[in-house]
Coordinates of C-alpha atoms in Angstrom, one line a residue:
M73 CA -20.9 -16.7 -4.7
T74 CA -20.9 -20.3 -3.5
T75 CA -22.2 -21.2 0.1
R76 CA -18.7 -21.6 1.1
A77 CA -17.4 -18.4 0.2
A78 CA -20.5 -16.9 1.8
V79 CA -20.0 -18.3 5.3
L80 CA -16.4 -17.5 4.7
V81 CA -16.9 -13.6 4.0
I82 CA -19.4 -13.5 6.8
A83 CA -17.0 -15.1 9.3
A84 CA -13.8 -13.0 7.9
A85 CA -16.1 -9.7 8.3
T86 CA -17.5 -10.5 11.6
L87 CA -14.0 -11.6 13.4
S88 CA -12.0 -8.9 11.5
M89 CA -14.1 -6.4 13.3
L90 CA -13.0 -8.1 16.8
V91 CA -9.3 -8.4 15.3
G92 CA -9.3 -4.6 14.7
L93 CA -10.4 -4.1 18.1
F94 CA -7.7 -5.9 19.6
V95 CA -4.7 -4.5 17.3
G96 CA -6.3 -1.0 18.0
N97 CA -6.1 -1.5 21.6
L98 CA -2.6 -3.6 21.7
E99 CA 0.0 -2.5 24.4
G100 CA 1.9 0.5 23.9
G101 CA -0.6 2.4 21.8
P102 CA 0.0 4.4 18.3
G103 CA 2.8 6.3 19.8
I104 CA 3.2 8.5 16.7
V105 CA 0.1 9.6 15.3
D106 CA -1.1 11.5 12.0
T107 CA -5.0 11.9 13.2
P108 CA -4.2 15.7 14.1
V109 CA -3.4 16.3 10.6
Y110 CA -6.3 14.3 9.3
M111 CA -8.6 16.2 11.6
G112 CA -7.3 19.4 10.5
Y113 CA -8.0 19.0 6.8
G114 CA -11.1 17.5 8.0
D115 CA -12.1 20.6 9.9
R116 CA -11.2 22.9 7.3
I117 CA -13.7 20.8 4.5
E118 CA -16.5 21.1 7.4
D119 CA -16.1 24.5 7.9
G120 CA -16.8 25.0 3.7
Q121 CA -13.3 25.3 2.9
I122 CA -12.0 24.1 -1.1
P123 CA -9.3 21.7 -1.0
Y124 CA -6.1 22.5 -2.5
R125 CA -7.4 25.9 -3.0
D126 CA -8.3 27.3 0.6
F127 CA -5.4 24.8 2.2
A128 CA -2.6 22.7 0.9
V129 CA -3.2 18.8 0.7
E130 CA -0.6 16.6 0.0
Y131 CA -3.1 13.7 -0.5
P132 CA -5.3 12.7 -3.6
P133 CA -8.8 13.6 -3.1
I134 CA -10.6 10.4 -2.5
A135 CA -8.3 9.9 0.4
L136 CA -9.9 13.2 1.7
L137 CA -13.4 11.2 2.8
P138 CA -11.8 9.2 5.9
F139 CA -10.5 12.6 7.2
A140 CA -13.7 14.5 7.0
I141 CA -16.5 12.1 7.8
P142 CA -15.1 11.9 11.4
S143 CA -14.7 16.0 11.7
L144 CA -18.8 15.6 10.6
I145 CA -19.7 13.8 13.7
S146 CA -17.0 14.7 16.3
S147 CA -15.8 17.9 18.2
T148 CA -12.5 16.9 20.3
Q149 CA -9.6 15.1 19.0
D150 CA -10.4 12.0 21.4
E151 CA -14.0 12.0 19.5
Y152 CA -12.3 12.1 16.1
D153 CA -9.7 9.6 16.9
S154 CA -12.3 7.1 18.0
L155 CA -14.1 7.7 14.7
F156 CA -11.1 7.8 12.7
Q157 CA -10.0 4.1 14.3
A158 CA -13.5 2.9 13.7
L159 CA -13.6 3.8 10.2
M160 CA -10.0 1.8 9.4
I161 CA -11.5 -1.0 11.7
F162 CA -14.0 -1.2 8.9
A163 CA -11.9 -1.1 6.4
F164 CA -9.6 -3.7 7.8
A165 CA -13.0 -5.9 7.7
G166 CA -13.5 -5.2 4.3
C167 CA -10.1 -5.9 3.1
A168 CA -10.7 -9.5 4.8
V169 CA -13.7 -10.0 2.6
L170 CA -12.2 -8.9 -0.3
I171 CA -9.3 -11.4 0.4
V172 CA -11.9 -13.9 0.6
L173 CA -13.8 -13.2 -2.8
S174 CA -10.5 -12.8 -4.7
L175 CA -9.3 -16.3 -3.6
H176 CA -12.7 -17.3 -4.5
A177 CA -11.8 -16.2 -7.8
L178 CA -8.9 -17.9 -7.8
G179 CA -10.5 -21.2 -7.1
S180 CA -8.3 -21.5 -3.8
T181 CA -9.3 -24.2 -1.3
T182 CA -11.2 -23.5 1.8
A183 CA -7.7 -24.0 4.1
R184 CA -5.8 -21.9 1.6
M185 CA -8.6 -18.8 2.2
I186 CA -8.4 -19.1 6.0
V187 CA -4.5 -19.5 6.0
S188 CA -4.8 -15.9 3.9
V189 CA -6.5 -14.3 6.2
L190 CA -5.1 -15.2 9.1
A191 CA -1.6 -14.1 7.7
F192 CA -3.5 -10.8 7.1
W193 CA -4.7 -10.6 10.4
A194 CA -1.1 -11.2 11.7
G195 CA 0.5 -8.9 9.4
I196 CA -1.7 -5.7 10.6
A197 CA -1.3 -7.2 14.5
L198 CA 2.8 -7.4 13.9
L199 CA 2.7 -3.9 12.8
G200 CA 0.9 -2.7 15.5
P201 CA -2.2 0.2 16.7
F202 CA -0.3 2.7 14.9
L203 CA -2.0 1.9 11.5
M204 CA -5.4 3.0 12.9
T205 CA -4.3 6.3 12.8
R206 CA -3.4 6.3 9.4
F207 CA -5.4 6.0 6.1
D208 CA -3.4 2.9 4.5
L209 CA -6.3 0.5 5.4
F210 CA -8.8 2.5 3.5
A211 CA -6.2 2.9 0.3
A212 CA -5.5 -1.1 0.8
L213 CA -9.3 -1.4 0.5
M214 CA -9.9 0.8 -2.5
T215 CA -6.9 -1.4 -4.4
L216 CA -8.2 -4.8 -3.4
T217 CA -12.0 -3.8 -4.7
A218 CA -10.3 -2.8 -7.6
M219 CA -8.2 -6.3 -8.0
T220 CA -11.3 -8.2 -7.0
A221 CA -13.7 -6.5 -10.2
I222 CA -10.4 -7.6 -12.2
L223 CA -10.1 -11.1 -10.8
Y224 CA -14.1 -11.7 -11.8
R225 CA -13.3 -10.3 -15.2
R226 CA -15.4 -7.0 -15.1
E227 CA -13.7 -5.3 -18.1
N228 CA -15.0 -2.2 -17.3
L229 CA -15.9 -1.9 -13.5
G230 CA -12.5 -3.0 -13.0
P231 CA -10.5 -0.5 -14.6
I232 CA -13.0 2.3 -13.2
L233 CA -12.1 0.9 -9.8
L234 CA -8.6 1.0 -10.2
G235 CA -8.5 4.5 -11.5
L236 CA -10.7 5.4 -7.9
A237 CA -8.1 3.8 -5.9
I238 CA -5.2 5.6 -7.7
A239 CA -7.2 9.0 -6.9
T240 CA -6.7 7.8 -3.2
K241 CA -3.4 6.8 -3.3
I242 CA -0.8 6.6 -6.2
Y243 CA 0.5 3.5 -6.0
P244 CA -2.0 1.3 -7.5
A245 CA -1.0 2.8 -10.5
V246 CA 1.7 0.7 -11.1
L247 CA -0.9 -2.2 -11.9
V248 CA -2.0 -0.4 -14.8
P249 CA 0.3 -1.8 -17.4
L250 CA -0.4 -5.1 -15.9
L251 CA -4.2 -4.5 -16.6
V252 CA -3.3 -3.2 -20.4
I253 CA -0.8 -6.2 -21.4
R254 CA -3.5 -8.3 -19.9
A255 CA -6.3 -7.0 -21.7
G256 CA -4.3 -6.6 -24.7
R257 CA -4.0 -10.4 -24.4
R258 CA -7.4 -11.3 -23.9
G259 CA -9.2 -8.9 -26.3
G260 CA -6.7 -7.3 -28.6
N261 CA -5.8 -3.5 -29.1
A262 CA -9.1 -2.2 -28.5
A263 CA -9.6 -3.9 -25.0
A264 CA -6.0 -2.9 -24.2
L265 CA -6.9 0.8 -25.0
R266 CA -9.8 0.9 -23.1
A267 CA -8.1 -0.9 -20.0
L268 CA -5.3 2.0 -20.2
L269 CA -8.1 4.8 -20.9
L270 CA -10.5 4.0 -18.1
P271 CA -8.3 4.2 -14.9
L272 CA -6.6 7.5 -16.0
V273 CA -9.9 9.4 -17.2
M274 CA -11.7 8.1 -13.7
A275 CA -8.6 9.0 -11.7
A276 CA -8.8 12.6 -13.7
L277 CA -12.5 12.9 -13.4
V278 CA -12.3 12.7 -9.4
Y279 CA -9.1 15.4 -9.7
L280 CA -11.3 17.4 -12.4
P281 CA -13.3 19.5 -10.0
F282 CA -10.4 20.6 -7.4
F283 CA -8.0 21.2 -10.8
L284 CA -10.9 23.4 -12.2
L285 CA -11.3 25.4 -8.8
A286 CA -7.6 25.5 -8.0
P287 CA -4.9 24.4 -10.9
H288 CA -1.7 25.5 -8.8
G289 CA -3.1 23.8 -5.7
V290 CA -3.5 20.4 -7.2
A291 CA -0.3 20.7 -9.4
R292 CA 1.5 21.7 -6.3
S293 CA -0.2 18.3 -4.5
I294 CA 1.2 16.1 -7.2
S295 CA 4.5 17.7 -7.7
R296 CA 5.3 17.7 -3.9
Q297 CA 4.9 14.1 -3.7
A298 CA 7.0 13.3 -7.5
S299 CA 9.6 15.6 -5.7
R300 CA 9.9 14.0 -2.0
P301 CA 13.4 13.5 -0.6
L302 CA 15.1 10.6 0.6
Q303 CA 12.8 9.2 3.7
I304 CA 15.0 7.8 6.4
E305 CA 13.6 4.4 6.2
S306 CA 13.9 4.1 2.6
L307 CA 16.3 1.3 1.2
G308 CA 18.5 4.1 0.1
S309 CA 18.8 6.1 3.2
G310 CA 19.3 2.5 5.1
V311 CA 22.4 1.9 2.9
L312 CA 23.6 5.6 3.7
L313 CA 23.3 5.0 7.2
A314 CA 25.0 1.7 7.4
L315 CA 28.2 3.3 5.6
H316 CA 28.0 6.2 7.9
H317 CA 28.3 3.4 10.8
A318 CA 31.0 1.1 9.1
F319 CA 32.8 3.7 7.5
G320 CA 32.3 7.0 9.2
M321 CA 30.5 8.7 6.3
P322 CA 28.8 12.3 7.4
L323 CA 24.9 12.5 6.9
A324 CA 22.7 14.8 8.0
W325 CA 18.9 15.1 8.3
A326 CA 15.8 17.4 8.5
S327 CA 12.3 17.2 8.7
G328 CA 10.5 18.6 5.6
A329 CA 7.1 17.0 3.1
G330 CA 5.5 15.4 5.9
S331 CA 9.1 13.1 6.9
Q332 CA 11.8 12.9 8.2
N333 CA 14.8 12.7 5.1
L334 CA 18.2 12.5 4.9
T335 CA 20.0 15.9 3.3
G336 CA 23.0 16.5 1.1
T337 CA 24.5 15.8 -2.0
V338 CA 25.0 12.1 -1.1
A339 CA 21.5 11.9 -0.1
S340 CA 20.3 13.4 -3.7
V341 CA 22.3 11.5 -5.7
T342 CA 21.2 8.2 -3.8
S343 CA 17.7 9.5 -4.1
G344 CA 18.2 9.6 -8.1
I345 CA 19.7 6.2 -8.1
T346 CA 16.4 4.6 -6.2
A347 CA 14.4 6.4 -8.5
L348 CA 16.0 4.6 -11.4
A349 CA 16.3 1.4 -9.4
L350 CA 12.8 1.6 -9.1
L351 CA 11.7 2.3 -12.8
G352 CA 13.9 -0.5 -13.7
A353 CA 12.2 -3.2 -11.3
L354 CA 8.6 -2.3 -12.7
V355 CA 9.8 -2.5 -16.0
L356 CA 11.1 -5.9 -15.3
V357 CA 8.0 -6.8 -13.9
W358 CA 5.7 -6.0 -16.3
M359 CA 7.9 -7.5 -18.7
R360 CA 8.1 -10.7 -17.0
F361 CA 4.3 -10.7 -16.9
A362 CA 3.7 -10.0 -20.4
R363 CA 6.0 -12.9 -21.6
G364 CA 4.0 -15.5 -19.8
D365 CA 0.0 -16.3 -19.8
A366 CA -1.1 -12.9 -19.1
A367 CA -4.7 -13.8 -19.2
S368 CA -4.3 -16.3 -16.3
N369 CA -6.0 -14.7 -12.9
E370 CA -3.1 -16.5 -10.7
R371 CA -0.3 -14.6 -12.7
F372 CA -2.1 -11.4 -12.7
T373 CA -2.2 -11.6 -8.9
R374 CA 1.4 -12.8 -8.2
Y375 CA 2.9 -9.7 -10.3
A376 CA 0.2 -7.2 -8.8
A377 CA 1.9 -8.2 -5.7
A378 CA 5.5 -7.7 -7.3
A379 CA 4.5 -4.5 -8.8
I380 CA 3.4 -3.2 -5.0
I381 CA 6.8 -4.5 -3.7
A382 CA 9.1 -2.8 -6.0
F383 CA 7.1 0.3 -5.5
I384 CA 7.3 0.2 -1.7
A385 CA 11.0 -1.5 -1.7
L386 CA 12.6 1.2 -4.1
G387 CA 10.7 4.2 -3.1
K388 CA 12.2 7.7 -1.8
V389 CA 9.7 7.0 1.0
L390 CA 9.0 4.0 2.8
S391 CA 7.0 4.6 6.0
P392 CA 6.0 1.3 8.0
Q393 CA 2.0 1.8 7.0
F394 CA 3.0 0.8 3.4
L395 CA 3.3 -2.7 4.7
V396 CA -0.2 -2.8 4.5
W397 CA -0.3 -2.7 0.9
A398 CA 2.3 -5.5 0.9
V399 CA 0.4 -7.7 3.0
A400 CA -2.9 -7.1 1.4
A401 CA -1.5 -8.4 -2.2
V402 CA 1.4 -10.8 -1.3
V403 CA -1.5 -13.2 0.5
L404 CA -3.3 -13.7 -2.7
V405 CA -0.3 -15.1 -4.7
Q406 CA -0.9 -18.8 -4.7
G407 CA 1.5 -21.6 -4.3
T408 CA 4.7 -22.2 -2.7
R409 CA 6.0 -18.9 -4.0
G410 CA 3.1 -17.2 -2.3
V411 CA 3.4 -19.1 1.0
L412 CA 7.1 -17.9 0.9
A413 CA 6.7 -14.4 -0.2
T414 CA 4.1 -14.0 2.4
G415 CA 6.2 -15.5 5.2
L416 CA 8.8 -12.7 4.5
V417 CA 6.4 -9.8 4.4
L418 CA 5.4 -11.1 8.1
V419 CA 9.2 -11.0 8.7
A420 CA 9.4 -7.3 7.3
C421 CA 6.4 -6.3 9.6
G422 CA 8.1 -7.8 13.0
L423 CA 11.1 -6.1 12.1
T424 CA 9.2 -3.3 11.6
R425 CA 7.4 -3.5 14.8
W426 CA 10.9 -4.1 16.7
W427 CA 12.0 -0.4 16.3
F428 CA 8.7 1.3 15.1
P429 CA 7.4 4.1 16.9
G430 CA 9.6 2.9 20.1
M431 CA 12.9 3.7 18.2
Y432 CA 12.1 6.2 15.5
W433 CA 13.6 9.3 16.7
E434 CA 16.7 7.6 17.9
L435 CA 17.0 6.8 14.4
V436 CA 16.3 10.1 13.3
K437 CA 18.3 12.1 15.8
Q438 CA 20.9 10.2 16.4
F439 CA 21.4 7.5 13.9
D440 CA 20.7 4.9 16.4
P441 CA 22.7 1.6 15.2
Q442 CA 20.2 -0.8 16.2
A443 CA 17.4 0.7 14.5
T444 CA 19.5 1.4 11.6
W445 CA 20.5 -2.4 10.9
L446 CA 16.5 -3.3 11.7
V447 CA 15.8 -0.5 9.1
L448 CA 18.1 -2.1 6.6
I449 CA 17.6 -5.5 7.3
R450 CA 13.9 -4.9 6.8
D451 CA 14.2 -3.4 3.3
L452 CA 16.4 -6.1 2.0
V453 CA 13.8 -8.6 3.1
L454 CA 11.4 -6.8 1.1
L455 CA 13.7 -7.1 -2.2
G456 CA 13.7 -10.8 -1.1
V457 CA 9.9 -10.7 -1.2
L458 CA 10.4 -9.0 -5.1
A459 CA 12.9 -11.3 -5.7
V460 CA 10.9 -14.4 -5.1
L461 CA 7.7 -13.0 -7.1
V462 CA 9.9 -12.5 -9.9
A463 CA 12.3 -15.4 -9.9
R464 CA 11.7 -18.1 -12.2
P465 CA 10.2 -21.7 -10.9
L466 CA 12.8 -23.7 -9.3
R467 CA 13.0 -27.2 -9.8
G468 CA 11.0 -29.3 -7.7
A469 CA 8.9 -26.2 -6.5
V470 CA 5.1 -27.3 -5.9
R471 CA 2.3 -26.5 -8.7
S472 CA -0.4 -24.2 -7.6
T473 CA -3.8 -26.1 -7.9
A474 CA -6.0 -23.1 -8.1
R475 CA -8.6 -23.1 -10.5
E476 CA -9.8 -19.8 -12.6
P477 CA -13.4 -19.2 -12.9
E478 CA -15.5 -19.1 -15.8
P479 CA -15.5 -15.8 -17.5
A480 CA -18.4 -13.8 -15.9

């Protein structure tokens, strides 16, 4: 690591702690919190109960770490909330450090590193203090750790860390095909097979102890995530709510699977269409990546961000905290395309803050028109980010000057 990068890493870590404290104490507070649920999991683990066997868990195993740690050293909900927030602030600082290190691997200038970290801070601040009551900053940290290792061409460590990220939150799995294509282009079929097996085997090893103790509990956890209904903030729901207001199409909602969802035949059909659209978008991203210089670090970060955005924008569930994953990935994209994509993601963050959490229950219970249109516009902006990332270069577009490091 160069002296310049070391100084930026120290500055990013230190200042991010202050920014994290600022975000956690923004006016209005978090509103809707998840920490009581997390504390329930953590307390049961502290009591010696086995996840998936003695109590149902919808999250992958590594996600249980930030749930359990505060339970070990707290006795009240307030203490738990404070400790959990502290963990998320550390995760936030870790993400900023990894952004600097990733951009160093990409050969970015000092100004580019500073702007990217500032954009990351801005995205988190725009989303607001509720993020400190969710574990998605930890999930983003795990994913960025894997991406950083991949950019530094750690051929074994990168895939292993990606497997750990998948065992924290499922969304990094969309990066596996990109990693396989990249490895195959650089090292042939054997390297591609290793890039495929290492993350999958690593994730499976994390699940294995729990699967041996409670196979039905693990299967139930995975199937619950795969079969979730159409959540009310998703793009599919946004379209249906818009049709409801424009043409009076009848809709209903219900709580289930940890979220509020649209119900009925129309919602079920839309959920299926959304799933097909997501699959199509991911295949497009992977194919476009394979048609170019798949060994390029710059292209890998661009298409990794595109895959993550596709997963968010076209998924059946689009919770506000998912935008953390988007911000952390998009700020690494180089050139004019990266600037435009980052700007659009920040717009999506601002639109989310406009209605969440203050208008959330009006959206759910009354299908509030203002909240409906804000949700739909936000979701369409995310589709715009995807289009920017996968579109062919425009005439006159500024080419990136980023340099790739020598192989480690």
